[in-house]
Amino acid sequence: VSGDGLPEEALWLRRQVRDLAGWHDMTSRVAAEIGAAVAEIRGPAAAAELRRLGLERLHEVIDARDIAALRDRVLGRLRQPLLKMAVAVGRDFIGWSGDFFVDDYLILRINFPYEVARRADPAAENPGLGRLSESVRALFQARKTIDPLYDPRSYHRGHPPAAWVHGPHRDSWVGHSREGRNVWWAIGDVPAEAGFVRYPSLTGVNLPRDPRTLCLRDGYPLPKPDGLSLRAGEMLVFDPEVLHGTHLNTSGVTRVVVTMRLDAGPPAFDPGCFYAFEFWRRAHDIEQGRDVVLHLRREEHLSPMVEVTPDPPRGALPLGQGTFDPTSGIWRGRLEGETEPARRGIVTAGGRRVLVARTDDGLRAYDAACPHYGRDLADGGSDGDTLYCPACGVRFDLRTGTSGCPSLTLHALRVWESDGILHVKLDP
Ligand SMILES: [Fe+2]
């Protein structure tokens, strides 16, 4: 239950593949199937190149448009052995002895580095999508519902799907069972800058979901996220009701991960989400080689509707008190904390929000919008002079405005202090 640098929490498990029979071979088998699929899609020379470069450089061998076909081939061939591994996790890691449920929806997540992904074809499929068994795909399509409020494209602000990231959420917010357990299994090495972020300190807090994005609503300040790196073959088993999201891949490597979901009992869906993952298998069927997919209809598996009022946000940054002169473009004022001048705060002037920070290197001011999705950085967790985007998890150094990604740099503004008064100069 404990791992390198991980908090000791019963629901978070980190183990090496070798702890579980068959996992090491299965990790290699997934990687080998990816190689075989590359050979079919791009030819044998591309597959040979991938063997030379390693899975982490898959983006040098295939294009974002190839991901959908690649995923179809790999999951098509490996569905049964992957489902068997999901059952082994339930039995040997979690300790379920009887029958239980395994989601038929499997995901092979192939996420290119952001600098590559941002130039990808806008028509290429979202690499976060999974696949159901062939036998239920038509039924799944027929059950699809459209929600008038849900608008993921505007959230992703024109980025191609290859550069999308999943903001902070609980899985029941996005149609998964409330009582599930997730398996997040690294097929290649996953650096923390391409991994997973979670906010365990918000466990038990009632959080507001934004119906447009199915992620945490704006205006809700987050603590510093926990992130972690995984070596190829390692897996996480976690409670998906702990607020979590994906870190925009600001590393130089492609992230290749398989995700699977389990539930001790039949799924319980949140009535607040307009759709649900309805196709499940039973552990006993999988173990005995029976190819049976159950259709557990959303309307028959809703958990009781509990009206919950979100807890009030905590730790919002103070707002600067001052005046803005549109002619000079200068805002003058103060940033007061509860007891002393605040180390960080938000200045609103000329229709803009500016983040002002006292760093170890002096005073800094930046546009408060993350250059990725434009999310307001005032909601982001921090650690000293490091600030984390509340949507994509990217780490900004407030002394320089830079992140690990050259194209994601905060827009700096002039700021100075004279006679105890802050001055911020807004550029046009
Ligand atoms: Fe999730």
Short mmCIF file of C-alpha atoms and ligand atoms in Angstrom, two decimals:
data_model
loop_
_atom_site.label_atom_id
_atom_site.label_comp_id
_atom_site.label_asym_id
_atom_site.label_seq_id
_atom_site.Cartn_x
_atom_site.Cartn_y
_atom_site.Cartn_z
CA VAL A 1 0.00 0.00 0.00
CA SER A 2 2.91 2.32 0.47
CA GLY A 3 5.15 3.40 -2.36
CA ASP A 4 7.95 5.80 -3.18
CA GLY A 5 6.84 9.23 -2.04
CA LEU A 6 3.18 8.24 -1.90
CA PRO A 7 0.96 9.07 1.02
CA GLU A 8 -0.19 5.98 2.85
CA GLU A 9 -3.79 5.64 1.90
CA ALA A 10 -5.58 2.37 1.81
CA LEU A 11 -7.29 3.06 -1.50
CA TRP A 12 -4.18 3.88 -3.47
CA LEU A 13 -2.07 0.89 -4.38
CA ARG A 14 1.18 0.92 -6.20
CA ARG A 15 2.79 -2.35 -7.12
CA GLN A 16 5.23 -3.68 -9.59
CA VAL A 17 3.87 -5.92 -12.27
CA ARG A 18 5.95 -8.79 -11.01
CA ASP A 19 3.81 -8.90 -7.87
CA LEU A 20 0.93 -10.27 -9.89
CA ALA A 21 1.18 -13.40 -11.99
CA GLY A 22 1.01 -12.68 -15.70
CA TRP A 23 1.34 -8.92 -15.53
CA HIS A 24 4.87 -8.65 -16.80
CA ASP A 25 4.11 -10.78 -19.84
CA MET A 26 0.90 -8.90 -20.44
CA THR A 27 2.62 -5.50 -20.41
CA SER A 28 5.07 -6.78 -23.02
CA ARG A 29 2.21 -8.27 -24.99
CA VAL A 30 0.35 -4.94 -25.16
CA ALA A 31 3.56 -3.24 -26.31
CA ALA A 32 4.13 -5.99 -28.90
CA GLU A 33 0.56 -5.62 -30.22
CA ILE A 34 1.13 -1.88 -30.56
CA GLY A 35 4.21 -2.72 -32.64
CA ALA A 36 2.21 -5.14 -34.78
CA ALA A 37 -0.51 -2.54 -35.31
CA VAL A 38 2.10 0.06 -36.32
CA ALA A 39 3.42 -2.45 -38.89
CA GLU A 40 -0.09 -2.83 -40.34
CA ILE A 41 -0.90 0.86 -40.37
CA ARG A 42 2.45 2.39 -41.28
CA GLY A 43 4.42 -0.55 -42.64
CA PRO A 44 7.24 -2.79 -41.34
CA ALA A 45 9.89 -0.07 -41.54
CA ALA A 46 7.88 2.07 -39.09
CA ALA A 47 7.53 -0.90 -36.73
CA ALA A 48 11.29 -1.51 -36.89
CA GLU A 49 11.88 2.16 -36.14
CA LEU A 50 9.56 1.93 -33.12
CA ARG A 51 11.52 -1.07 -31.81
CA ARG A 52 14.68 1.01 -32.12
CA LEU A 53 13.22 4.17 -30.51
CA GLY A 54 11.03 2.59 -27.84
CA LEU A 55 7.34 3.01 -27.09
CA GLU A 56 7.94 6.41 -25.49
CA ARG A 57 8.74 7.82 -28.93
CA LEU A 58 5.64 6.45 -30.65
CA HIS A 59 4.80 10.01 -31.78
CA GLU A 60 7.81 9.92 -34.10
CA VAL A 61 6.44 6.88 -35.89
CA ILE A 62 2.67 7.42 -36.11
CA ASP A 63 0.35 10.37 -36.51
CA ALA A 64 -2.57 11.37 -34.23
CA ARG A 65 -4.89 10.18 -37.04
CA ASP A 66 -3.52 6.64 -36.61
CA ILE A 67 -4.43 6.38 -32.93
CA ALA A 68 -8.05 5.27 -33.44
CA ALA A 69 -7.09 2.44 -35.80
CA LEU A 70 -4.22 1.40 -33.59
CA ARG A 71 -6.43 1.26 -30.52
CA ASP A 72 -9.07 -0.77 -32.40
CA ARG A 73 -6.52 -3.36 -33.40
CA VAL A 74 -4.82 -3.67 -30.03
CA LEU A 75 -8.00 -3.78 -27.93
CA GLY A 76 -9.66 -6.05 -30.49
CA ARG A 77 -6.91 -8.63 -30.11
CA LEU A 78 -6.28 -8.30 -26.39
CA ARG A 79 -9.75 -7.76 -24.95
CA GLN A 80 -10.08 -11.17 -23.30
CA PRO A 81 -6.59 -11.29 -21.74
CA LEU A 82 -6.98 -7.68 -20.55
CA LEU A 83 -10.32 -8.48 -18.95
CA LYS A 84 -8.68 -11.48 -17.26
CA MET A 85 -6.03 -9.14 -15.86
CA ALA A 86 -8.78 -6.84 -14.56
CA VAL A 87 -10.26 -9.84 -12.74
CA ALA A 88 -6.83 -10.70 -11.32
CA VAL A 89 -6.58 -7.16 -9.93
CA GLY A 90 -9.97 -7.58 -8.24
CA ARG A 91 -8.96 -10.94 -6.78
CA ASP A 92 -5.28 -10.48 -5.90
CA PHE A 93 -4.89 -6.74 -5.24
CA ILE A 94 -8.27 -5.68 -3.93
CA GLY A 95 -9.13 -9.04 -2.39
CA TRP A 96 -12.62 -9.68 -3.76
CA SER A 97 -13.34 -13.39 -3.47
CA GLY A 98 -16.80 -13.79 -5.01
CA ASP A 99 -18.25 -12.58 -8.28
CA PHE A 100 -17.85 -8.91 -9.20
CA PHE A 101 -18.25 -6.61 -12.19
CA VAL A 102 -15.76 -5.48 -14.83
CA ASP A 103 -16.52 -2.59 -17.19
CA ASP A 104 -16.46 -3.76 -20.80
CA TYR A 105 -15.19 -0.31 -21.81
CA LEU A 106 -11.40 -0.51 -22.11
CA ILE A 107 -9.13 2.41 -22.94
CA LEU A 108 -5.70 2.40 -24.50
CA ARG A 109 -4.53 5.96 -23.84
CA ILE A 110 -1.93 7.23 -26.28
CA ASN A 111 -1.06 10.81 -25.44
CA PHE A 112 1.62 12.55 -27.45
CA PRO A 113 3.80 15.30 -25.94
CA TYR A 114 1.93 18.62 -26.02
CA GLU A 115 4.37 20.23 -28.44
CA VAL A 116 3.52 17.47 -30.96
CA ALA A 117 -0.15 17.13 -30.01
CA ARG A 118 -0.99 20.80 -30.41
CA ARG A 119 -0.12 20.56 -34.10
CA ALA A 120 -2.18 17.40 -34.64
CA ASP A 121 -5.17 17.10 -36.96
CA PRO A 122 -8.25 18.70 -35.29
CA ALA A 123 -10.33 15.90 -36.86
CA ALA A 124 -8.34 13.10 -35.22
CA GLU A 125 -10.16 11.14 -32.51
CA ASN A 126 -9.86 11.99 -28.83
CA PRO A 127 -7.14 9.63 -27.49
CA GLY A 128 -9.02 9.40 -24.18
CA LEU A 129 -11.87 7.44 -25.77
CA GLY A 130 -12.20 3.73 -25.14
CA ARG A 131 -13.72 0.76 -26.90
CA LEU A 132 -16.58 -1.59 -26.10
CA SER A 133 -16.95 -5.15 -27.33
CA GLU A 134 -18.08 -5.38 -30.92
CA SER A 135 -21.31 -7.10 -29.84
CA VAL A 136 -22.63 -4.06 -27.94
CA ARG A 137 -21.39 -1.17 -30.05
CA ALA A 138 -24.62 -0.73 -32.01
CA LEU A 139 -26.66 -0.79 -28.80
CA PHE A 140 -24.29 1.76 -27.27
CA GLN A 141 -24.76 4.06 -30.28
CA ALA A 142 -28.54 3.71 -30.03
CA ARG A 143 -28.43 4.68 -26.35
CA LYS A 144 -26.36 7.83 -26.92
CA THR A 145 -27.92 10.98 -25.54
CA ILE A 146 -27.11 14.60 -26.21
CA ASP A 147 -27.14 17.06 -23.33
CA PRO A 148 -27.83 20.68 -24.28
CA LEU A 149 -25.44 22.05 -21.64
CA TYR A 150 -22.48 19.73 -22.17
CA ASP A 151 -19.99 21.47 -24.43
CA PRO A 152 -16.53 19.91 -24.23
CA ARG A 153 -15.23 21.55 -27.41
CA SER A 154 -15.45 25.05 -25.99
CA TYR A 155 -13.65 23.86 -22.83
CA HIS A 156 -10.77 22.61 -24.96
CA ARG A 157 -10.50 26.01 -26.59
CA GLY A 158 -9.82 24.95 -30.15
CA HIS A 159 -7.10 22.44 -29.34
CA PRO A 160 -7.00 19.26 -31.41
CA PRO A 161 -8.20 16.29 -29.34
CA ALA A 162 -4.62 14.99 -29.13
CA ALA A 163 -3.84 17.99 -26.89
CA TRP A 164 -6.90 17.66 -24.65
CA VAL A 165 -6.61 17.02 -20.96
CA HIS A 166 -9.19 15.85 -18.51
CA GLY A 167 -9.65 18.51 -15.82
CA PRO A 168 -10.33 17.66 -12.17
CA HIS A 169 -13.36 15.40 -11.78
CA ARG A 170 -14.86 12.50 -9.91
CA ASP A 171 -15.65 9.58 -12.19
CA SER A 172 -19.32 9.48 -11.21
CA TRP A 173 -19.55 13.02 -12.66
CA VAL A 174 -18.73 11.57 -16.07
CA GLY A 175 -21.04 8.56 -16.07
CA HIS A 176 -18.98 5.92 -14.27
CA SER A 177 -20.15 3.93 -11.30
CA ARG A 178 -19.94 5.64 -7.92
CA GLU A 179 -18.44 2.60 -6.25
CA GLY A 180 -15.85 1.66 -8.85
CA ARG A 181 -12.16 0.97 -8.62
CA ASN A 182 -9.90 2.05 -11.46
CA VAL A 183 -6.81 0.40 -12.86
CA TRP A 184 -4.33 2.75 -14.56
CA TRP A 185 -1.62 0.62 -16.05
CA ALA A 186 1.54 2.10 -17.57
CA ILE A 187 2.59 0.24 -20.71
CA GLY A 188 5.55 2.56 -21.23
CA ASP A 189 7.30 4.83 -18.72
CA VAL A 190 5.02 7.67 -17.58
CA PRO A 191 6.83 10.72 -16.19
CA ALA A 192 4.93 12.83 -13.65
CA GLU A 193 4.64 15.58 -16.30
CA ALA A 194 2.61 13.19 -18.43
CA GLY A 195 0.81 11.40 -15.66
CA PHE A 196 -2.02 11.73 -13.34
CA VAL A 197 -2.90 14.32 -10.72
CA ARG A 198 -5.18 13.92 -7.74
CA TYR A 199 -6.40 16.00 -4.84
CA PRO A 200 -6.83 13.61 -1.92
CA SER A 201 -7.22 16.41 0.62
CA LEU A 202 -10.60 17.21 -0.95
CA THR A 203 -11.95 13.73 -0.20
CA GLY A 204 -15.26 14.10 1.59
CA VAL A 205 -15.68 17.73 0.48
CA ASN A 206 -18.84 18.42 -1.53
CA LEU A 207 -17.57 19.86 -4.76
CA PRO A 208 -19.54 21.57 -7.54
CA ARG A 209 -19.50 20.04 -11.03
CA ASP A 210 -19.77 22.27 -14.07
CA PRO A 211 -22.49 20.78 -16.33
CA ARG A 212 -20.75 22.22 -19.42
CA THR A 213 -17.50 20.37 -18.81
CA LEU A 214 -18.37 17.68 -16.22
CA CYS A 215 -15.27 18.88 -14.39
CA LEU A 216 -14.88 20.96 -11.24
CA ARG A 217 -16.54 24.35 -11.59
CA ASP A 218 -14.42 27.49 -11.96
CA GLY A 219 -13.95 29.59 -8.85
CA TYR A 220 -13.12 26.63 -6.64
CA PRO A 221 -9.50 26.93 -5.42
CA LEU A 222 -7.54 23.70 -5.39
CA PRO A 223 -4.66 22.56 -3.21
CA LYS A 224 -1.32 21.59 -4.74
CA PRO A 225 -1.97 18.41 -6.77
CA ASP A 226 -0.31 15.10 -6.04
CA GLY A 227 1.33 13.69 -9.13
CA LEU A 228 3.46 10.65 -9.64
CA SER A 229 5.55 8.91 -12.22
CA LEU A 230 5.21 5.25 -13.16
CA ARG A 231 7.70 2.92 -14.73
CA ALA A 232 6.61 0.71 -17.60
CA GLY A 233 4.51 -2.09 -16.21
CA GLU A 234 3.56 -0.38 -12.96
CA MET A 235 -0.06 0.19 -12.21
CA LEU A 236 -2.26 2.22 -9.97
CA VAL A 237 -5.46 0.94 -8.46
CA PHE A 238 -7.47 3.83 -7.11
CA ASP A 239 -10.79 5.13 -5.92
CA PRO A 240 -12.03 7.32 -8.78
CA GLU A 241 -14.19 9.38 -6.44
CA VAL A 242 -11.02 11.05 -5.17
CA LEU A 243 -10.87 14.24 -7.26
CA HIS A 244 -8.39 13.60 -10.06
CA GLY A 245 -7.44 14.57 -13.58
CA THR A 246 -4.76 14.09 -16.16
CA HIS A 247 -1.63 16.20 -16.41
CA LEU A 248 -1.20 17.78 -19.82
CA ASN A 249 1.70 15.87 -21.33
CA THR A 250 4.48 18.44 -21.08
CA SER A 251 7.13 15.73 -21.15
CA GLY A 252 8.98 14.72 -24.30
CA VAL A 253 7.55 11.20 -24.36
CA THR A 254 4.29 9.61 -25.44
CA ARG A 255 2.18 8.31 -22.58
CA VAL A 256 0.81 4.81 -23.19
CA VAL A 257 -1.59 3.59 -20.53
CA VAL A 258 -4.37 1.00 -20.34
CA THR A 259 -7.30 1.80 -18.07
CA MET A 260 -9.92 -0.63 -16.79
CA ARG A 261 -12.70 -0.41 -14.22
CA LEU A 262 -14.07 -2.79 -11.63
CA ASP A 263 -16.97 -2.75 -9.24
CA ALA A 264 -17.70 -5.07 -6.33
CA GLY A 265 -21.40 -4.94 -7.16
CA PRO A 266 -23.61 -3.71 -9.99
CA PRO A 267 -22.72 -0.14 -10.96
CA ALA A 268 -24.50 2.75 -9.24
CA PHE A 269 -24.75 5.78 -11.53
CA ASP A 270 -25.03 9.40 -10.49
CA PRO A 271 -28.43 10.77 -11.58
CA GLY A 272 -26.70 14.12 -12.12
CA CYS A 273 -24.85 12.83 -15.18
CA PHE A 274 -26.87 12.52 -18.37
CA TYR A 275 -25.16 9.34 -19.57
CA ALA A 276 -23.68 6.23 -18.05
CA PHE A 277 -21.24 3.43 -18.89
CA GLU A 278 -23.81 0.66 -19.10
CA PHE A 279 -21.92 -2.35 -20.48
CA TRP A 280 -20.37 -4.69 -17.95
CA ARG A 281 -19.11 -8.23 -17.55
CA ARG A 282 -19.05 -10.55 -14.58
CA ALA A 283 -15.77 -11.83 -13.17
CA HIS A 284 -17.02 -15.44 -13.20
CA ASP A 285 -17.93 -15.19 -16.90
CA ILE A 286 -14.49 -13.82 -17.75
CA GLU A 287 -12.72 -16.50 -15.73
CA GLN A 288 -14.72 -19.26 -17.37
CA GLY A 289 -14.22 -17.87 -20.86
CA ARG A 290 -17.86 -16.90 -21.42
CA ASP A 291 -18.18 -13.92 -23.76
CA VAL A 292 -21.18 -12.27 -22.10
CA VAL A 293 -21.70 -8.50 -21.92
CA LEU A 294 -24.51 -7.26 -19.69
CA HIS A 295 -26.48 -4.14 -20.51
CA LEU A 296 -27.11 -2.46 -17.17
CA ARG A 297 -29.37 0.40 -18.10
CA ARG A 298 -28.66 3.76 -16.52
CA GLU A 299 -32.26 4.31 -15.46
CA GLU A 300 -32.34 0.99 -13.60
CA HIS A 301 -29.01 1.54 -11.84
CA LEU A 302 -29.19 5.07 -10.53
CA SER A 303 -27.93 5.62 -7.02
CA PRO A 304 -30.42 7.54 -4.87
CA MET A 305 -30.53 11.22 -5.74
CA VAL A 306 -29.02 13.10 -2.85
CA GLU A 307 -29.29 16.85 -3.08
CA VAL A 308 -25.89 18.08 -1.96
CA THR A 309 -24.94 21.70 -1.54
CA PRO A 310 -21.31 22.28 -2.45
CA ASP A 311 -19.13 23.30 0.46
CA PRO A 312 -17.95 26.91 0.20
CA PRO A 313 -14.62 27.35 -1.59
CA ARG A 314 -11.62 27.78 0.67
CA GLY A 315 -8.40 29.65 0.15
CA ALA A 316 -9.47 32.06 -2.60
CA LEU A 317 -6.82 34.63 -3.46
CA PRO A 318 -7.45 38.16 -2.21
CA LEU A 319 -8.64 40.72 -4.73
CA GLY A 320 -6.61 43.87 -5.13
CA GLN A 321 -8.29 47.10 -4.01
CA GLY A 322 -7.43 49.98 -6.27
CA THR A 323 -8.25 52.06 -9.33
CA PHE A 324 -7.52 51.64 -13.00
CA ASP A 325 -6.69 54.51 -15.31
CA PRO A 326 -7.58 53.43 -18.87
CA THR A 327 -5.60 56.28 -20.43
CA SER A 328 -2.25 55.24 -18.96
CA GLY A 329 -3.29 51.58 -18.68
CA ILE A 330 -2.05 51.56 -15.09
CA TRP A 331 -3.77 50.03 -12.10
CA ARG A 332 -2.78 51.38 -8.69
CA GLY A 333 -3.74 49.86 -5.40
CA ARG A 334 -3.07 47.35 -2.66
CA LEU A 335 -3.22 43.64 -2.20
CA GLU A 336 -4.20 43.05 1.39
CA GLY A 337 -4.08 39.67 3.06
CA GLU A 338 -5.85 39.02 6.35
CA THR A 339 -3.00 40.25 8.49
CA GLU A 340 -0.30 41.55 6.15
CA PRO A 341 0.19 42.44 2.46
CA ALA A 342 -0.74 39.28 0.52
CA ARG A 343 1.99 37.24 -1.15
CA ARG A 344 -0.30 36.64 -4.10
CA GLY A 345 -3.56 38.05 -5.36
CA ILE A 346 -5.75 38.97 -8.29
CA VAL A 347 -6.10 42.42 -9.77
CA THR A 348 -9.03 43.11 -12.07
CA ALA A 349 -8.53 46.01 -14.43
CA GLY A 350 -9.74 46.94 -17.88
CA GLY A 351 -11.76 43.72 -18.14
CA ARG A 352 -8.71 41.57 -17.40
CA ARG A 353 -7.64 39.46 -14.49
CA VAL A 354 -4.02 39.76 -13.49
CA LEU A 355 -2.16 37.52 -11.08
CA VAL A 356 0.27 39.48 -8.90
CA ALA A 357 2.84 37.51 -6.93
CA ARG A 358 5.66 38.35 -4.56
CA THR A 359 8.31 35.78 -5.43
CA ASP A 360 11.77 35.12 -4.03
CA ASP A 361 12.99 37.07 -7.07
CA GLY A 362 10.68 40.04 -6.57
CA LEU A 363 7.29 41.23 -7.69
CA ARG A 364 5.69 39.63 -10.76
CA ALA A 365 2.42 40.11 -12.68
CA TYR A 366 0.90 37.82 -15.30
CA ASP A 367 -2.34 37.44 -17.16
CA ALA A 368 -4.29 35.12 -14.85
CA ALA A 369 -5.30 32.79 -17.71
CA CYS A 370 -3.40 29.55 -18.34
CA PRO A 371 -2.04 29.67 -21.91
CA HIS A 372 -3.44 26.17 -22.54
CA TYR A 373 -7.19 26.36 -21.84
CA GLY A 374 -7.39 29.88 -20.47
CA ARG A 375 -8.51 28.57 -17.09
CA ASP A 376 -8.14 31.11 -14.32
CA LEU A 377 -4.92 30.38 -12.47
CA ALA A 378 -6.33 31.92 -9.31
CA ASP A 379 -7.93 28.49 -8.69
CA GLY A 380 -4.61 26.67 -8.96
CA GLY A 381 -2.72 25.14 -6.06
CA SER A 382 0.75 26.38 -5.24
CA ASP A 383 3.95 25.47 -3.52
CA GLY A 384 6.32 28.35 -2.86
CA ASP A 385 6.89 30.11 -6.18
CA THR A 386 5.34 27.23 -8.16
CA LEU A 387 1.76 27.52 -9.34
CA TYR A 388 -0.25 24.66 -10.85
CA CYS A 389 -2.92 25.14 -13.50
CA PRO A 390 -6.25 24.03 -11.97
CA ALA A 391 -7.28 22.37 -15.25
CA CYS A 392 -4.21 20.85 -16.89
CA GLY A 393 -1.90 20.45 -13.87
CA VAL A 394 0.97 22.27 -15.61
CA ARG A 395 3.51 23.78 -13.24
CA PHE A 396 4.49 27.41 -13.71
CA ASP A 397 7.49 29.03 -12.08
CA LEU A 398 6.15 32.39 -10.93
CA ARG A 399 9.64 33.89 -10.91
CA THR A 400 9.94 33.46 -14.68
CA GLY A 401 6.43 32.60 -15.92
CA THR A 402 7.78 29.49 -17.62
CA SER A 403 6.62 25.87 -17.53
CA GLY A 404 8.21 22.66 -18.79
CA CYS A 405 6.77 23.43 -22.22
CA PRO A 406 8.18 26.27 -24.33
CA SER A 407 4.78 27.10 -25.81
CA LEU A 408 3.15 27.38 -22.39
CA THR A 409 4.57 30.52 -20.83
CA LEU A 410 2.61 33.03 -18.81
CA HIS A 411 2.07 36.44 -20.33
CA ALA A 412 4.06 38.86 -18.15
CA LEU A 413 3.01 42.42 -17.36
CA ARG A 414 5.02 45.25 -15.82
CA VAL A 415 4.55 45.60 -12.10
CA TRP A 416 6.28 47.78 -9.50
CA GLU A 417 5.70 49.19 -6.07
CA SER A 418 6.30 52.73 -4.90
CA ASP A 419 5.46 54.15 -1.48
CA GLY A 420 3.64 50.94 -0.65
CA ILE A 421 1.33 51.24 -3.66
CA LEU A 422 1.28 48.50 -6.29
CA HIS A 423 1.32 49.53 -9.93
CA VAL A 424 0.40 47.16 -12.77
CA LYS A 425 0.76 48.29 -16.38
CA LEU A 426 -1.65 46.56 -18.73
CA ASP A 427 -0.45 46.26 -22.30
CA PRO A 428 -3.03 46.63 -25.07
FE FE B 1 -11.35 9.84 -14.22
#
